Coordinates of C-alpha atoms in Angstrom, one line a residue:
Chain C
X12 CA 178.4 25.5 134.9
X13 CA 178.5 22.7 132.2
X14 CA 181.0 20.2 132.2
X15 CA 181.6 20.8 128.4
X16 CA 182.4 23.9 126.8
X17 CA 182.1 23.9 123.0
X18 CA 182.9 27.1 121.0
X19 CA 181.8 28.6 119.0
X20 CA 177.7 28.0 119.1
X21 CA 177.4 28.9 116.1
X22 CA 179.5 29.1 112.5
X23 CA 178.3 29.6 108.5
X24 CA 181.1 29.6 106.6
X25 CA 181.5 29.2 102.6
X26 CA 182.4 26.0 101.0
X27 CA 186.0 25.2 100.5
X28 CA 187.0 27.5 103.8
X29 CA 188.8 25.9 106.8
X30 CA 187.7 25.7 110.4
X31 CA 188.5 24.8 114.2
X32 CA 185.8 24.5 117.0
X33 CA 186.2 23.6 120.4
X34 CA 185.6 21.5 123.7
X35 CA 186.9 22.8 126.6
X36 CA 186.6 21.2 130.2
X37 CA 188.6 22.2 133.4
X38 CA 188.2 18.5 133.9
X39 CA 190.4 15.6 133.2
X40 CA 188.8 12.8 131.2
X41 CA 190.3 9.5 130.2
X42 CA 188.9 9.6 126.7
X43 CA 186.6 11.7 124.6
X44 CA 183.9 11.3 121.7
X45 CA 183.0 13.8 119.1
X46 CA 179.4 13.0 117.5
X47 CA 178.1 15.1 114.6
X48 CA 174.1 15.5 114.1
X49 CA 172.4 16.1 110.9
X50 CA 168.7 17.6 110.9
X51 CA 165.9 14.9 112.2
X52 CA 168.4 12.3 113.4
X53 CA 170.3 11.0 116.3
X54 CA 174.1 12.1 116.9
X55 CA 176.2 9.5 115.0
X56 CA 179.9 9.2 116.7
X57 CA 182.5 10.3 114.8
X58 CA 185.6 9.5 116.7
X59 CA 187.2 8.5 120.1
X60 CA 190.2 9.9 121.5
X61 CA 192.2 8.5 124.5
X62 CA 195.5 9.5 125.3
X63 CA 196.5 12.9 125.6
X64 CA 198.0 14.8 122.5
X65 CA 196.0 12.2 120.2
X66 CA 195.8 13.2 116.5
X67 CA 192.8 11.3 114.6
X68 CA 192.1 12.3 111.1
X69 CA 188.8 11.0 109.2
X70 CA 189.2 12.0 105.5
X71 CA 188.9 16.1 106.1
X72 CA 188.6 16.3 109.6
X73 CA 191.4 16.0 112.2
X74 CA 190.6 15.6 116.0
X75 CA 193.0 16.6 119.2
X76 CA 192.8 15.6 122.4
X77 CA 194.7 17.9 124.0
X78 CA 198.2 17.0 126.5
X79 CA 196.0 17.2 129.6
X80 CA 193.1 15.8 128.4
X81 CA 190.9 18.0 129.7
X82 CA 190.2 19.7 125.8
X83 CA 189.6 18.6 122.3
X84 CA 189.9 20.3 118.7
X85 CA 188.4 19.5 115.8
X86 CA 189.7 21.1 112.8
X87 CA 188.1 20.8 109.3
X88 CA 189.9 21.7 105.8
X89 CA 188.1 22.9 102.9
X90 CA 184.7 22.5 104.4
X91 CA 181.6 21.0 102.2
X92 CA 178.3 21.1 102.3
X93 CA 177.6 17.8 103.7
X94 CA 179.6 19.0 107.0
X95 CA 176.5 21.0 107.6
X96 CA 175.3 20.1 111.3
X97 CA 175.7 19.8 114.9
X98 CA 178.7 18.5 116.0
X99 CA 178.7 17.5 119.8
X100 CA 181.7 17.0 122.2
X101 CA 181.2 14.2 125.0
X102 CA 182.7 12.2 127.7
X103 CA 181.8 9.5 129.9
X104 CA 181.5 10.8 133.2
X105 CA 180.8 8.4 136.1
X106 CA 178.2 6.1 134.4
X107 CA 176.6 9.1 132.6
X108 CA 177.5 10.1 129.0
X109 CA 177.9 14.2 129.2
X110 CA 177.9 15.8 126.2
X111 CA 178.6 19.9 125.3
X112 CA 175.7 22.2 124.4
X113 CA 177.4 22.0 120.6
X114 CA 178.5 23.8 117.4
X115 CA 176.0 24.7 114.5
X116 CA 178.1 24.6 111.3
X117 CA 176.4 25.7 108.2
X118 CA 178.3 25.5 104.8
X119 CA 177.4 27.4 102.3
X120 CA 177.4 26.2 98.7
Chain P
X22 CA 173.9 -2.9 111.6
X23 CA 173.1 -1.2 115.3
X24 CA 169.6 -0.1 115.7
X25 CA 168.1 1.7 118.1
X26 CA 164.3 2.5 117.5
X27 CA 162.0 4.9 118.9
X28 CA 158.5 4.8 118.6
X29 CA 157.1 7.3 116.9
X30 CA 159.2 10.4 115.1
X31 CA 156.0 12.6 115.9
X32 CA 153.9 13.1 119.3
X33 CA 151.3 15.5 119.8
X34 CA 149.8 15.6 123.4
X35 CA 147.3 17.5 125.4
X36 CA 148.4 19.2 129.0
X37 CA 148.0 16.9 131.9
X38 CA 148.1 13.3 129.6
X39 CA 150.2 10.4 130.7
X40 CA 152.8 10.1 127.7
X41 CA 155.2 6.7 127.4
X42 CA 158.3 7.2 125.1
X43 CA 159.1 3.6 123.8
X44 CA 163.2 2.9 122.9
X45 CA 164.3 -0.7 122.0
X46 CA 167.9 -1.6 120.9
X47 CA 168.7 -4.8 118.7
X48 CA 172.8 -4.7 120.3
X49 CA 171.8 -6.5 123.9
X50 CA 173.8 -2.9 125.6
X51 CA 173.8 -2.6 128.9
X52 CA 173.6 0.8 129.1
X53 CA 170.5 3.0 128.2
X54 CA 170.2 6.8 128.4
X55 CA 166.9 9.5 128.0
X56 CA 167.5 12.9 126.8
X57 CA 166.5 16.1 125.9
X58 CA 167.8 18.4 123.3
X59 CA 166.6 22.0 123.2
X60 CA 168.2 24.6 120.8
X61 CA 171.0 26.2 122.7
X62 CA 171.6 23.5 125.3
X63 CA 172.7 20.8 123.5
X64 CA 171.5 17.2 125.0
X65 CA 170.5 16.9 128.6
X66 CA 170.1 13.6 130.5
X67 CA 167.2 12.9 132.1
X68 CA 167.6 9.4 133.4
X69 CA 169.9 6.2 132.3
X70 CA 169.9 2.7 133.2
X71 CA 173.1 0.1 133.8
X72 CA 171.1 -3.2 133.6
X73 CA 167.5 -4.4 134.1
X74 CA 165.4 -2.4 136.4
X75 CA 168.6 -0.4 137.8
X76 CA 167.7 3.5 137.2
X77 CA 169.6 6.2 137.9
X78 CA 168.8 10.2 137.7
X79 CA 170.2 12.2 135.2
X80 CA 170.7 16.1 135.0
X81 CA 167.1 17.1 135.0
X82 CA 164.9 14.3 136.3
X83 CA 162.2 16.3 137.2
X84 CA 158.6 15.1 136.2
X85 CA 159.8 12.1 134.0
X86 CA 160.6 8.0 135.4
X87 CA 161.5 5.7 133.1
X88 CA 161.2 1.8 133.4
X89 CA 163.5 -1.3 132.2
X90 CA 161.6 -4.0 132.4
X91 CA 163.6 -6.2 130.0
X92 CA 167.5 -5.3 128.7
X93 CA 166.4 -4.2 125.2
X94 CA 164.0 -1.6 126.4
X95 CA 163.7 1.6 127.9
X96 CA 160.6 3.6 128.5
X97 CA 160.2 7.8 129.2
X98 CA 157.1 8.6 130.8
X99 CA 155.7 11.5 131.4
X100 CA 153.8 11.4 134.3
X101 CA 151.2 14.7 133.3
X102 CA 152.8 16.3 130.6
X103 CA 153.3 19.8 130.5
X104 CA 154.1 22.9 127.5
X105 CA 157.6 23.3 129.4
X106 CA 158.2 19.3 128.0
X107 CA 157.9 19.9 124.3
X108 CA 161.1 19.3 123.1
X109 CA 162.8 16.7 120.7
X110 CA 163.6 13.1 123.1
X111 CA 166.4 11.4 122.4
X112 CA 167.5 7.6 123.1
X113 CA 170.6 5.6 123.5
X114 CA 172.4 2.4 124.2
X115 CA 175.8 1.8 124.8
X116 CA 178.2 -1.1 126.0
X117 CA 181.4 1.0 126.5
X118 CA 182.1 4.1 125.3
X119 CA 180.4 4.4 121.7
X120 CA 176.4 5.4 122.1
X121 CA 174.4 4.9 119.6
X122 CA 170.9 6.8 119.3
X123 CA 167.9 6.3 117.9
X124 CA 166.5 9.3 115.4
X125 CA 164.7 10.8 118.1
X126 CA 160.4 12.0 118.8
X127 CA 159.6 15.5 118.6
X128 CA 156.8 15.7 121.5
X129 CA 154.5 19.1 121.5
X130 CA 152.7 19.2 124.5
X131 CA 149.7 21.4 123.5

Protein backbone atom coordinates (compact mmCIF):
# COMPACT_ATOMS: atom_id res chain seq x y z
CA UNK A 1 0.00 0.00 0.00
CA UNK A 2 1.52 3.47 -0.88
CA UNK A 3 1.65 6.11 1.53
CA UNK A 4 0.23 8.52 -1.07
CA UNK A 5 -2.75 8.24 -2.95
CA UNK A 6 -3.13 10.66 -5.90
CA UNK A 7 -6.31 10.48 -8.09
CA UNK A 8 -6.93 10.50 -10.77
CA UNK A 9 -3.74 8.87 -12.84
CA UNK A 10 -4.68 10.26 -15.50
CA UNK A 11 -6.74 13.49 -16.94
CA UNK A 12 -6.98 15.37 -20.72
CA UNK A 13 -9.13 17.88 -20.53
CA UNK A 14 -9.72 21.02 -23.10
CA UNK A 15 -8.22 24.40 -22.45
CA UNK A 16 -10.20 26.83 -20.41
CA UNK A 17 -12.03 23.79 -18.32
CA UNK A 18 -11.62 23.50 -14.48
CA UNK A 19 -10.18 20.69 -12.47
CA UNK A 20 -9.49 18.99 -8.90
CA UNK A 21 -6.97 16.08 -8.31
CA UNK A 22 -6.12 14.46 -5.34
CA UNK A 23 -3.66 13.16 -2.43
CA UNK A 24 -5.04 11.03 -0.09
CA UNK A 25 -3.16 9.45 2.90
CA UNK A 26 -4.73 7.60 6.02
CA UNK A 27 -1.64 9.23 7.62
CA UNK A 28 -1.22 12.42 9.44
CA UNK A 29 1.62 14.54 8.13
CA UNK A 30 2.86 17.94 9.52
CA UNK A 31 3.18 19.51 6.12
CA UNK A 32 2.87 18.65 2.49
CA UNK A 33 4.54 19.60 -0.99
CA UNK A 34 2.92 19.52 -4.34
CA UNK A 35 5.71 19.38 -7.27
CA UNK A 36 4.58 19.43 -10.89
CA UNK A 37 6.92 17.72 -13.72
CA UNK A 38 7.14 18.77 -17.25
CA UNK A 39 8.58 16.23 -19.94
CA UNK A 40 12.64 15.56 -19.60
CA UNK A 41 12.99 17.41 -16.24
CA UNK A 42 13.06 17.13 -12.60
CA UNK A 43 9.82 17.77 -10.39
CA UNK A 44 9.98 21.56 -9.58
CA UNK A 45 8.00 22.29 -6.05
CA UNK A 46 5.09 24.18 -6.41
CA UNK A 47 3.96 24.78 -2.91
CA UNK A 48 4.14 23.81 0.82
CA UNK A 49 1.28 23.49 3.01
CA UNK A 50 1.40 23.20 6.90
CA UNK A 51 -1.39 23.59 9.01
CA UNK A 52 -4.50 21.84 8.47
CA UNK A 53 -7.37 23.58 6.41
CA UNK A 54 -4.51 25.67 4.55
CA UNK A 55 -5.67 27.49 1.39
CA UNK A 56 -2.56 28.47 -0.99
CA UNK A 57 -3.36 29.94 -4.31
CA UNK A 58 -0.42 30.48 -7.06
CA UNK A 59 -2.03 32.56 -9.98
CA UNK A 60 -4.65 29.65 -11.26
CA UNK A 61 -4.06 27.06 -8.96
CA UNK A 62 -5.34 26.77 -5.28
CA UNK A 63 -3.96 24.06 -2.87
CA UNK A 64 -5.77 22.46 0.41
CA UNK A 65 -4.42 20.74 3.01
CA UNK A 66 -7.14 19.22 4.36
CA UNK A 67 -8.47 19.71 8.50
CA UNK A 68 -6.67 16.51 9.41
CA UNK A 69 -3.92 16.76 7.45
CA UNK A 70 -3.85 13.63 6.24
CA UNK A 71 -5.15 14.88 2.37
CA UNK A 72 -4.46 17.66 -0.04
CA UNK A 73 -6.48 19.16 -3.13
CA UNK A 74 -5.28 20.91 -5.78
CA UNK A 75 -7.79 22.69 -7.82
CA UNK A 76 -7.05 24.37 -11.19
CA UNK A 77 -9.45 27.03 -13.01
CA UNK A 78 -9.59 27.53 -16.56
CA UNK A 79 -6.72 25.15 -17.31
CA UNK A 80 -3.87 26.03 -20.10
CA UNK A 81 -1.71 24.43 -22.03
CA UNK A 82 1.35 25.02 -20.13
CA UNK A 83 -0.36 23.05 -16.99
CA UNK A 84 0.37 20.08 -19.10
CA UNK A 85 2.32 17.54 -16.85
CA UNK A 86 2.90 15.45 -13.83
CA UNK A 87 1.94 16.90 -10.83
CA UNK A 88 3.25 14.86 -7.75
CA UNK A 89 1.97 14.93 -4.13
CA UNK A 90 4.74 14.43 -1.28
CA UNK A 91 5.68 14.47 2.36
CA UNK A 92 8.53 14.13 4.42
CA UNK A 93 8.26 11.07 6.14
CA UNK A 94 10.95 10.17 8.77
CA UNK A 95 14.11 11.36 6.92
CA UNK A 96 12.67 10.09 3.59
CA UNK A 97 10.81 12.40 1.07
CA UNK A 98 7.64 10.04 -0.12
CA UNK A 99 6.07 11.20 -2.90
CA UNK A 100 2.41 9.80 -4.73
CA UNK A 101 2.65 7.71 -7.91
CA UNK A 102 1.01 11.12 -9.57
CA UNK A 103 -1.52 12.71 -11.97
CA UNK A 104 -0.92 13.05 -15.83
CA UNK A 105 -2.76 16.30 -16.90
CA UNK A 106 -2.89 16.90 -20.61
CA UNK A 107 -4.58 20.21 -21.84
CA UNK A 108 -5.69 20.37 -24.84
CA UNK A 109 -5.39 23.50 -27.07
CA UNK B 1 19.99 29.84 -8.62
CA UNK B 2 19.93 26.06 -7.07
CA UNK B 3 21.46 23.50 -9.15
CA UNK B 4 21.59 20.20 -9.01
CA UNK B 5 23.44 18.39 -11.91
CA UNK B 6 23.52 14.97 -13.16
CA UNK B 7 25.89 13.60 -15.29
CA UNK B 8 24.74 12.67 -18.38
CA UNK B 9 20.82 13.11 -19.61
CA UNK B 10 21.44 9.74 -21.67
CA UNK B 11 23.01 6.21 -20.65
CA UNK B 12 23.12 3.28 -22.70
CA UNK B 13 24.67 0.11 -21.00
CA UNK B 14 25.23 -3.48 -21.70
CA UNK B 15 23.82 -6.35 -19.08
CA UNK B 16 26.19 -7.15 -16.38
CA UNK B 17 28.37 -3.54 -16.59
CA UNK B 18 29.30 -1.60 -13.52
CA UNK B 19 27.22 1.76 -14.01
CA UNK B 20 28.06 5.03 -11.59
CA UNK B 21 25.27 7.70 -11.67
CA UNK B 22 27.15 11.07 -10.74
CA UNK B 23 24.73 13.97 -8.81
CA UNK B 24 26.49 17.18 -7.51
CA UNK B 25 24.54 20.10 -5.83
CA UNK B 26 25.93 23.78 -5.70
CA UNK B 27 23.40 24.60 -2.30
CA UNK B 28 25.92 22.68 0.48
CA UNK B 29 22.24 20.41 1.47
CA UNK B 30 22.53 18.07 3.76
CA UNK B 31 20.24 15.87 2.47
CA UNK B 32 20.55 13.76 -0.79
CA UNK B 33 18.08 11.30 -2.29
CA UNK B 34 18.26 8.48 -5.46
CA UNK B 35 15.23 7.58 -7.30
CA UNK B 36 13.43 5.89 -9.75
CA UNK B 37 10.51 6.97 -11.83
CA UNK B 38 8.72 4.38 -13.91
CA UNK B 39 5.34 5.22 -15.71
CA UNK B 40 2.58 4.33 -13.36
CA UNK B 41 4.55 4.39 -10.10
CA UNK B 42 5.47 7.74 -9.70
CA UNK B 43 9.10 8.21 -7.97
CA UNK B 44 10.52 5.52 -5.82
CA UNK B 45 13.45 5.91 -3.41
CA UNK B 46 16.25 3.93 -3.70
CA UNK B 47 18.64 5.19 -1.14
CA UNK B 48 19.27 8.93 0.60
CA UNK B 49 21.92 10.31 2.55
CA UNK B 50 21.79 12.87 5.85
CA UNK B 51 25.45 13.99 5.82
CA UNK B 52 28.84 12.60 4.53
CA UNK B 53 29.19 8.95 4.21
CA UNK B 54 25.80 8.38 6.30
CA UNK B 55 23.47 6.13 3.95
CA UNK B 56 20.34 4.91 4.47
CA UNK B 57 17.99 2.43 2.32
CA UNK B 58 15.13 3.61 0.56
CA UNK B 59 11.97 1.79 -0.77
CA UNK B 60 13.71 -0.55 -3.25
CA UNK B 61 17.36 -0.80 -2.53
CA UNK B 62 17.91 -3.84 -4.12
CA UNK B 63 21.06 -4.08 -6.47
CA UNK B 64 22.06 -0.35 -6.26
CA UNK B 65 24.71 1.40 -3.19
CA UNK B 66 25.45 4.69 -3.45
CA UNK B 67 28.52 6.64 -1.94
CA UNK B 68 29.01 10.24 -0.32
CA UNK B 69 32.26 10.80 -0.25
CA UNK B 70 32.13 14.61 -0.02
CA UNK B 71 28.70 16.79 1.01
CA UNK B 72 28.01 18.00 -2.59
CA UNK B 73 28.02 14.58 -4.09
CA UNK B 74 26.17 11.61 -4.42
CA UNK B 75 26.88 8.61 -6.55
CA UNK B 76 24.17 5.53 -7.79
CA UNK B 77 25.89 2.54 -8.77
CA UNK B 78 24.85 -0.18 -10.22
CA UNK B 79 26.61 -2.98 -9.20
CA UNK B 80 25.84 -5.33 -12.68
CA UNK B 81 23.19 -3.75 -14.39
CA UNK B 82 20.30 -5.47 -15.46
CA UNK B 83 17.13 -4.85 -18.31
CA UNK B 84 14.72 -4.74 -15.12
CA UNK B 85 17.02 -1.18 -14.19
CA UNK B 86 16.21 0.76 -17.33
CA UNK B 87 14.29 3.44 -16.12
CA UNK B 88 14.65 7.33 -15.84
CA UNK B 89 17.10 8.24 -12.32
CA UNK B 90 16.38 10.86 -10.58
CA UNK B 91 18.46 13.14 -7.96
CA UNK B 92 17.85 15.48 -5.19
CA UNK B 93 19.13 17.70 -2.39
CA UNK B 94 17.34 19.20 0.29
CA UNK B 95 18.03 21.18 3.63
CA UNK B 96 14.44 21.08 4.96
CA UNK B 97 11.51 20.51 3.36
CA UNK B 98 11.87 21.90 -0.36
CA UNK B 99 13.93 19.26 -2.77
CA UNK B 100 15.21 20.27 -5.56
CA UNK B 101 16.23 17.76 -8.51
CA UNK B 102 18.38 17.60 -11.00
CA UNK B 103 16.77 16.91 -14.78
CA UNK B 104 17.30 13.39 -14.40
CA UNK B 105 19.38 10.22 -16.83
CA UNK B 106 17.37 7.96 -18.86
CA UNK B 107 19.61 4.62 -18.39
CA UNK B 108 18.61 1.56 -20.99
CA UNK B 109 20.27 -1.31 -19.89
CA UNK B 110 20.47 -3.35 -23.18
Amino acid sequence: TQLLEQSPQFLSIQEGENLTVYCNSSSVFSSLQWYRQEPGEGPVLLVTVVTGGEVKKLKRLTFQFGDARKDSSLHITAAQPGDTGLYLCAVRWGRQLTFGSGTQLTVLP
Amino acid sequence: DVKVTQSSRYLVKRTGEKVFLECVQDMDHENMFWYRQDPGLGLRLIYFSYDVKMKEKGDIPEGYSVSREKKERFSLILESASTNQTSMYLCASSSGLVAFFGQGTRLTVV
